[in-house]
Each structure stands twice: as C-alpha cells, then as structure tokens.
mmCIF file of C-alpha atoms in Angstrom:
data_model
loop_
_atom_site.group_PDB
_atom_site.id
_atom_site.type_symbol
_atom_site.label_atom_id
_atom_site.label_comp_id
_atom_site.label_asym_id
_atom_site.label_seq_id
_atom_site.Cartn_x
_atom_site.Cartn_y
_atom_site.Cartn_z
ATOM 1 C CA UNK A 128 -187.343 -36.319 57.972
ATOM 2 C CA UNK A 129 -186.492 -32.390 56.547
ATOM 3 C CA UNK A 130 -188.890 -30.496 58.290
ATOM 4 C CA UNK A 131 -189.676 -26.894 59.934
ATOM 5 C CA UNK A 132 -191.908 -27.044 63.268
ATOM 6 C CA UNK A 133 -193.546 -23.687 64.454
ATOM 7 C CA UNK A 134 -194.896 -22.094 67.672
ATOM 8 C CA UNK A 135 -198.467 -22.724 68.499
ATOM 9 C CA UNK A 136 -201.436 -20.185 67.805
ATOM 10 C CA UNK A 137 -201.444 -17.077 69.374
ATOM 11 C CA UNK A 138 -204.350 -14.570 70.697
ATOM 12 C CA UNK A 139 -203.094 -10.922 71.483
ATOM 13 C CA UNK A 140 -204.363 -7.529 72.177
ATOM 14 C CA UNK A 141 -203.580 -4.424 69.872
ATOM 15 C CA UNK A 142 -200.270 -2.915 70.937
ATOM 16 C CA UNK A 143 -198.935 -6.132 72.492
ATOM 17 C CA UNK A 144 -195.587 -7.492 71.540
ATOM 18 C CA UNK A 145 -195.159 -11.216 70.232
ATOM 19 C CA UNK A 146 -192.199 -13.368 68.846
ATOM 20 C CA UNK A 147 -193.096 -16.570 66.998
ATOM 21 C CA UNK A 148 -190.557 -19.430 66.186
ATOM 22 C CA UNK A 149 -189.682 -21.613 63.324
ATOM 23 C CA UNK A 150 -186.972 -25.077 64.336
ATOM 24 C CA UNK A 151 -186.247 -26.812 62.083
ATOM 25 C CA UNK A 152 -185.050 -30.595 61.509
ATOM 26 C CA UNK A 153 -183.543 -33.154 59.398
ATOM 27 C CA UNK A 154 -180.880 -30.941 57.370
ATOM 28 C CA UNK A 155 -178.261 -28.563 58.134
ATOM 29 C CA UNK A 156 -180.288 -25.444 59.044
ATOM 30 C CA UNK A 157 -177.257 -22.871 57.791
ATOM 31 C CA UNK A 158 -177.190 -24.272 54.595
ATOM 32 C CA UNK A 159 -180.756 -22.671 53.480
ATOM 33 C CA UNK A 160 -182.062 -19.182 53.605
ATOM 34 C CA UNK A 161 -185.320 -19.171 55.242
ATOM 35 C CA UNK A 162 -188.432 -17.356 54.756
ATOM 36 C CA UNK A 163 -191.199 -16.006 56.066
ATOM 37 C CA UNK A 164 -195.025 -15.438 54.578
ATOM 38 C CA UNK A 165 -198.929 -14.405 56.349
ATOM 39 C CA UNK A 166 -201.732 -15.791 54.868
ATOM 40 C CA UNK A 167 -205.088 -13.989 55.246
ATOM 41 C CA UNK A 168 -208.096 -14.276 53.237
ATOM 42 C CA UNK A 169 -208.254 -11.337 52.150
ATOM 43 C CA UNK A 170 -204.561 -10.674 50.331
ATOM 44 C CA UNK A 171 -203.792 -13.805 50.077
ATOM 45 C CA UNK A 172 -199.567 -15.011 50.551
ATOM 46 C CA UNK A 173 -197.342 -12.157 51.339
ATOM 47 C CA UNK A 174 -193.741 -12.454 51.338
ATOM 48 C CA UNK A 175 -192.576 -11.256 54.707
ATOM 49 C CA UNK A 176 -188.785 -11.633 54.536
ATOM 50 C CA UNK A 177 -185.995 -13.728 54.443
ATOM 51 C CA UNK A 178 -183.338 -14.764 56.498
ATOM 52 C CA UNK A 179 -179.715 -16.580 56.112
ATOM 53 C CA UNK A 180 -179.332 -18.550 59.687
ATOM 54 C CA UNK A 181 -175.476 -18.584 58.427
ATOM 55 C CA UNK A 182 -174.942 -15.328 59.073
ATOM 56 C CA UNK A 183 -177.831 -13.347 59.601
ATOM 57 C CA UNK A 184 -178.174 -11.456 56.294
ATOM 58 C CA UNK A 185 -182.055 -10.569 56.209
ATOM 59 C CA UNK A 186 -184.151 -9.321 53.217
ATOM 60 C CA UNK A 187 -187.412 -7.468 54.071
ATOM 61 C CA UNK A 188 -190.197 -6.498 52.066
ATOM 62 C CA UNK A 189 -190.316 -3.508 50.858
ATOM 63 C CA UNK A 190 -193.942 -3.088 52.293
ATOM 64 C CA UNK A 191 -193.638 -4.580 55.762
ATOM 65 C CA UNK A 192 -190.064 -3.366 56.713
ATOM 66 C CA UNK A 193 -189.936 -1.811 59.974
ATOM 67 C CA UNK A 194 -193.458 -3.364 61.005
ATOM 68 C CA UNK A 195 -191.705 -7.008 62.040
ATOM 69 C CA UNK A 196 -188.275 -7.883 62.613
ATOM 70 C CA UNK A 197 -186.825 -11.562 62.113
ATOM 71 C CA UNK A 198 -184.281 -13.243 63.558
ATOM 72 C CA UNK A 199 -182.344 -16.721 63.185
ATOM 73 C CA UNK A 200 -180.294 -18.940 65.914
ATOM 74 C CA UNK A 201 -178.199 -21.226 63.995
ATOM 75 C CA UNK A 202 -176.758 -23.310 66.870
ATOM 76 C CA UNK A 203 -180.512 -23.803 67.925
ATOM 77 C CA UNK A 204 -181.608 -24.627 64.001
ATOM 78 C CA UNK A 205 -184.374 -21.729 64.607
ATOM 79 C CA UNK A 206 -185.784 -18.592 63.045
ATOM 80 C CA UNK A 207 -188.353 -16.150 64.945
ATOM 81 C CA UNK A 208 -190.672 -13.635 63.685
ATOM 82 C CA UNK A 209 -191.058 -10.620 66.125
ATOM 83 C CA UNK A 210 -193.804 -7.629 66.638
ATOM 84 C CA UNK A 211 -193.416 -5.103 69.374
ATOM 85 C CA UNK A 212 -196.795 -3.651 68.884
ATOM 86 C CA UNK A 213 -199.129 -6.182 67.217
ATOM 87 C CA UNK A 214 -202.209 -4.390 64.984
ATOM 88 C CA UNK A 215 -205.466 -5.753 64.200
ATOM 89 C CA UNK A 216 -204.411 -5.787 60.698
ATOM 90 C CA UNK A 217 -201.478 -8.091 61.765
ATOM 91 C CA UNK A 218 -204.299 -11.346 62.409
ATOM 92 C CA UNK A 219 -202.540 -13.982 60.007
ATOM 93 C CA UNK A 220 -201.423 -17.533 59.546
ATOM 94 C CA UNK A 221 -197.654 -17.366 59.189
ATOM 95 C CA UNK A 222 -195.745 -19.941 57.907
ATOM 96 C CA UNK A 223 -191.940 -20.142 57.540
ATOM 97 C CA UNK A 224 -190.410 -21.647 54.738
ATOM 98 C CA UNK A 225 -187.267 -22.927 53.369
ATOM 99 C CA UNK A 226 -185.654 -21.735 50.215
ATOM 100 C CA UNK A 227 -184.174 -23.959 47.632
ATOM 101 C CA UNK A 228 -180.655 -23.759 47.710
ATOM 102 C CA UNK A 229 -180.398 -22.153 43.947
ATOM 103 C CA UNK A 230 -183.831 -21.324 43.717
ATOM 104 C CA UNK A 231 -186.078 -18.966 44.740
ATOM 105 C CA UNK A 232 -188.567 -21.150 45.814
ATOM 106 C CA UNK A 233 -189.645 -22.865 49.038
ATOM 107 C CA UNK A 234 -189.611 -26.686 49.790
ATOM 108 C CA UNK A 235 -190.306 -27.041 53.016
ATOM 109 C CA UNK A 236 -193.133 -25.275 55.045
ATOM 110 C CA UNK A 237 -194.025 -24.995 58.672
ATOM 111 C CA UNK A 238 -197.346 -26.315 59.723
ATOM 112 C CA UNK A 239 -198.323 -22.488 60.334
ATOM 113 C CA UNK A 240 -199.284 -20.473 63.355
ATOM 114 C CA UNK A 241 -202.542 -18.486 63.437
ATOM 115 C CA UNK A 242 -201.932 -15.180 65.370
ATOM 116 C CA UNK A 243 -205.548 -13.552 66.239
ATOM 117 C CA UNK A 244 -205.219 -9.746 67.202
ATOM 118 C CA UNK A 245 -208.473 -8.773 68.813
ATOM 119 C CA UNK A 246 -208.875 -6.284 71.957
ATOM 120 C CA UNK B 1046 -193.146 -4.278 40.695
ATOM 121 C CA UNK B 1047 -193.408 -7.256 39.012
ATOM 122 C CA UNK B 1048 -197.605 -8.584 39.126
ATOM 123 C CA UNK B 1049 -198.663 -12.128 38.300
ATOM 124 C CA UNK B 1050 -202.169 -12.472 37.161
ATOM 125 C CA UNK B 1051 -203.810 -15.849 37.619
ATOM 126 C CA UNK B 1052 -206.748 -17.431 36.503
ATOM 127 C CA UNK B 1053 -209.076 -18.843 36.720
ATOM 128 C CA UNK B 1054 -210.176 -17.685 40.519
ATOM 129 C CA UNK B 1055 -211.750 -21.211 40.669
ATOM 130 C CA UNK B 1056 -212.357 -24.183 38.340
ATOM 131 C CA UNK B 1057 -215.182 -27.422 38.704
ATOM 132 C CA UNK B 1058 -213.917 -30.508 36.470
ATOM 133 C CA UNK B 1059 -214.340 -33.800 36.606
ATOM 134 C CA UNK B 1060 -211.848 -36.812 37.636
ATOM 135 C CA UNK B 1061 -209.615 -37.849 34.583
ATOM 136 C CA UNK B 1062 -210.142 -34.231 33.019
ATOM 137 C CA UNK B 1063 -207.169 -31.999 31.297
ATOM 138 C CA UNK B 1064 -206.944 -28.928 34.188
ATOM 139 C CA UNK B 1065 -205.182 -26.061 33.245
ATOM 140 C CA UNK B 1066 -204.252 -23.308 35.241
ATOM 141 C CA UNK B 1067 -202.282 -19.763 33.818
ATOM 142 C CA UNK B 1068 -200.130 -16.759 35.938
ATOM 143 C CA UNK B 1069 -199.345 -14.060 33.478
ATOM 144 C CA UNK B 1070 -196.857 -11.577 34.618
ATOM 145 C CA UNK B 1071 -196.747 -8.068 34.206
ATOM 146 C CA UNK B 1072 -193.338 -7.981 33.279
ATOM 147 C CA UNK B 1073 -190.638 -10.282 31.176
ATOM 148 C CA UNK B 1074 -189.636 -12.586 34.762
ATOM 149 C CA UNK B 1075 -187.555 -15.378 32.464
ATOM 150 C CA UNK B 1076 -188.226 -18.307 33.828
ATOM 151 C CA UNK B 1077 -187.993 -17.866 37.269
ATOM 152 C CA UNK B 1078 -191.613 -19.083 39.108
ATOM 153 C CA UNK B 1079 -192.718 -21.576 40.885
ATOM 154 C CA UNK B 1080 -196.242 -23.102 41.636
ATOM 155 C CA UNK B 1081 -197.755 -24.528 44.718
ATOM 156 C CA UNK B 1082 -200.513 -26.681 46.282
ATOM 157 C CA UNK B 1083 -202.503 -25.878 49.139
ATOM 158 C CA UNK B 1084 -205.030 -27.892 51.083
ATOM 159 C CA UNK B 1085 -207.438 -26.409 53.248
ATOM 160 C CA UNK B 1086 -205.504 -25.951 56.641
ATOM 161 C CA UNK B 1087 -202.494 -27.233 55.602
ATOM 162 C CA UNK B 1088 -199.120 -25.112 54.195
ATOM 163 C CA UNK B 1089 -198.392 -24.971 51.561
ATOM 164 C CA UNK B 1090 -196.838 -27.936 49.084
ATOM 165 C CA UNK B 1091 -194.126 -27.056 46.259
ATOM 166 C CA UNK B 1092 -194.581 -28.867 43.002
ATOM 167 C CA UNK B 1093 -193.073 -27.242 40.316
ATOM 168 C CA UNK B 1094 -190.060 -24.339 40.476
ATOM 169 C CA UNK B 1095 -187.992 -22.757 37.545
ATOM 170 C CA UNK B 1096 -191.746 -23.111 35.577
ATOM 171 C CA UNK B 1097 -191.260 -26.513 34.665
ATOM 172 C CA UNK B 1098 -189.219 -28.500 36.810
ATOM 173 C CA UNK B 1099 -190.855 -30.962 38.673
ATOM 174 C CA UNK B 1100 -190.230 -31.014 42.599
ATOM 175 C CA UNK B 1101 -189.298 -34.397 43.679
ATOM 176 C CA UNK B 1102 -192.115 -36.730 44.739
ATOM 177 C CA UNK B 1103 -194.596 -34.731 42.903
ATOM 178 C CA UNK B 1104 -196.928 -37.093 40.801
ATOM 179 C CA UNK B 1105 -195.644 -36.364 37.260
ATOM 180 C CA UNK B 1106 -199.448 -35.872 36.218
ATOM 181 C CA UNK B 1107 -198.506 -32.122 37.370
ATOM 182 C CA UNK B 1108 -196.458 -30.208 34.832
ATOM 183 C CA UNK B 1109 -195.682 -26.047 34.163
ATOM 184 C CA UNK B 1110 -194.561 -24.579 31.107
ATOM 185 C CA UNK B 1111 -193.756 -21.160 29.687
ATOM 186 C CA UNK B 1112 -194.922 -19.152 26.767
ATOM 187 C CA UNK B 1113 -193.694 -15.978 27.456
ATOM 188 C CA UNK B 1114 -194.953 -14.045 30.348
ATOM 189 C CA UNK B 1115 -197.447 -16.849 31.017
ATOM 190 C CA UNK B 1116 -197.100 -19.427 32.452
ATOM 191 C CA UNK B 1117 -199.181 -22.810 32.590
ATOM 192 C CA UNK B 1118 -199.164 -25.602 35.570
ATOM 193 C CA UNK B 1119 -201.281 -28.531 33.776
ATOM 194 C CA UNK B 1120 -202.828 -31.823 35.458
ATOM 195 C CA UNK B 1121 -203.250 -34.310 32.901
ATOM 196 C CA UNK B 1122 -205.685 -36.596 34.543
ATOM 197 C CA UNK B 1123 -207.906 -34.626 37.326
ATOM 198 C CA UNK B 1124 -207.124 -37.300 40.529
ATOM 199 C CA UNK B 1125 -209.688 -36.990 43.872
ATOM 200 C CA UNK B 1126 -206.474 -35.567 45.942
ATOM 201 C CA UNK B 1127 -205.750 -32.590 43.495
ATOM 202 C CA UNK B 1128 -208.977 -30.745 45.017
ATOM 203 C CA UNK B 1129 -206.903 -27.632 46.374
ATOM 204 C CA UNK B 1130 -205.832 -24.526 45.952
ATOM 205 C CA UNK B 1131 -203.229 -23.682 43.626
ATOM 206 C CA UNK B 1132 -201.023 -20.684 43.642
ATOM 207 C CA UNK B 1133 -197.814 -19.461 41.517
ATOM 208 C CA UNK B 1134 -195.326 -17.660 43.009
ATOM 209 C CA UNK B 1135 -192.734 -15.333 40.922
ATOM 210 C CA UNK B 1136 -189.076 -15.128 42.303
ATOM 211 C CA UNK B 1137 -188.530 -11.413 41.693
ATOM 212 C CA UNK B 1138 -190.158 -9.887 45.585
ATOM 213 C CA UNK B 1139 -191.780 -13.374 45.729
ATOM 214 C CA UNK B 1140 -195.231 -12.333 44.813
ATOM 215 C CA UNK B 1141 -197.473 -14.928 44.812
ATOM 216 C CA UNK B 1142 -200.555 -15.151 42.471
ATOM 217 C CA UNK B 1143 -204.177 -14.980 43.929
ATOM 218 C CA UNK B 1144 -204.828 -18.887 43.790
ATOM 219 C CA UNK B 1145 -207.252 -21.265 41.741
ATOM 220 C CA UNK B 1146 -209.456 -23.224 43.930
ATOM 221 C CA UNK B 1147 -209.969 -26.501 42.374
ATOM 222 C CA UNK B 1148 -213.002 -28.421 42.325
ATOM 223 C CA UNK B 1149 -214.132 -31.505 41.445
#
C-alpha cells in the first residue's frame, strides 16, 4: 500500500524549536516531489513548500520562506518539516503530500500532525 | 498572484440530487487545477486533477469541467459518503480555494 505516515501531535511553547516527519511507503520515495501544507480554520490550506527527496531541490512559498525549513532523507524514504522558534500563529495541522509525477497535484496525504503552540 | 474563488461556502441537498460546486480564478490558469475531498479529521482525498480527469478509484459520479476561468466539480447523484468538504486547488503557487462544506 502507497502511503505517507507522519509524526504524532505536538504541544510547544512560543520560541521552541520542533522538526516533524513525513516516511513514506509502498513506492519509490525519489521518484515524487513531496509537499508540504497547514491547515487552520481560519485560512484554510496553505501551501508550505515542496521538496524533491532525489536531490534536494526545495520550493518555498513565497510567504512562509525563511519561517520553516524542510528537509528530505531519501535512503530513509522521509521528509521533515523544521521550526527553530515556533509562534503562536504557527498552531496547525500539517500534512505532507505527494505530488503527481506530471502534475501538480497531490495523491497521497499523510494522516496529519496537529502542532498546538501555547505558553 | 493567481486567486481562486469558490462557492458556495456551504451547500444542504438531498441524496440522489445534481451538486455543483464552482472555483473561478482570478487569472487565465489553463487547465491546470485540481479538486479535493475532505472529511472531518481526515486529509485530504484527490479526486479530480488537470480539471477533469478523474483520479483513479474515484466513483465516476464525481466529475470537473472547465469554462474558462471557472471551473465546475459536479456529483451527479448526491450519495450519504459525499458529506465533506470540498476544496480546489490551482497549480500555479498551489492555492487552494476556501472549501464547500457539503450537507445532506
């Protein structure tokens, strides 16, 4: 079975650091870029970024570069999602995704990992 | 940047009923979006990419079409599992749309 497994739920403090993880199963992890979005309720699904596990090319948004920074491990079929200082405003679900091969749409989704930043 | 509109914010209809849902984007974005399902709690669930191809395993009561800059994901025949929310997604910065919650 294709699928993409993340980290459990996190609860932080403001200014904390945090790295969440993405493996994933059942296909040949290089061979798709793969994404990440947050959910909240009150933007809705952001793009994040994107990531090629083949060689590490990364696309940001625009509007959260600099904030996160993501990272993939090929050999371990993984992707992470890192904050050095987490912000209230950073209190999400985040899911990774996998990107079509010729599309730029997503196929597979992690189950999601709910990341609470509250002092 | 490229904006997709969607509406309606939510819809009530009944089983068997014609659903209709519409993303209009700001700008000319070919044919390049996609549209998903989403159940409380759950990720996300791809049924339709390039605006009307039909991801495999999707019931084929879901279709999406293009007129344009708007775009239309239809359910023919309102079914008890379609209550979700429903969101498009254009490729251009991957902006999603705002969601339709589905009711029945």
């Amino acid at each position: 079975e294709v699928q993409l497994v993340q980290s459990g739920a996190e609860l932080k403090k403001p200014g904390e650091s945090l790295k969440i993880s993405c493996k994933g199963s059942g296909y040949s992890f290089g061979d798709h870029w793969i994404a990440w979005m947050r959910q909240t309720p009150g933007k809705g699904l952001e793009w994040i970024g994107l990531i090629n596990p083949s060689d590490s090319d990364i696309r940001y948004s625009p509007a959260l570069q600099g904030q996160v920074t993501i990272s993939a491990d090929k050999s371990f079929s993984s992707a992470s999602l890192e904050w050095s200082s987490l912000k209230a405003s950073d209190t999400a679900t985040y899911f990774c995704a996998r990107r079509k091969v010729d599309q730029d749409a997503f196929d597979i989704w992690g189950q999601g990992t709910v990341v609470t930043v509250s002092s | 940047d490229i904006q997709v509109t969607q509406s309606p914010s939510t819809l009530s209809a009944s089983i068997g009923d014609r659903v209709t849902i519409t993303c209009r984007a700001t700008l000319s974005i070919s044919y390049w979006l996609a549209w998903y399902q989403q159940k409380p709690g759950k990720a996300p669930k791809l049924l339709i990419y390039k605006a009307s191809a039909l991801e495999s395993g999707v019931p084929s009561r879901f279709s999406g079409s293009r007129s344009g800059t708007e775009f239309t994901l239809t359910i023919t025949s309102l079914q008890p599992d379609d209550v979700a929310t429903y969101f498009c997604q254009q490729y251009n910065s991957y902006v999603f749309g705002g969601g339709t919650k589905v009711e029945i």
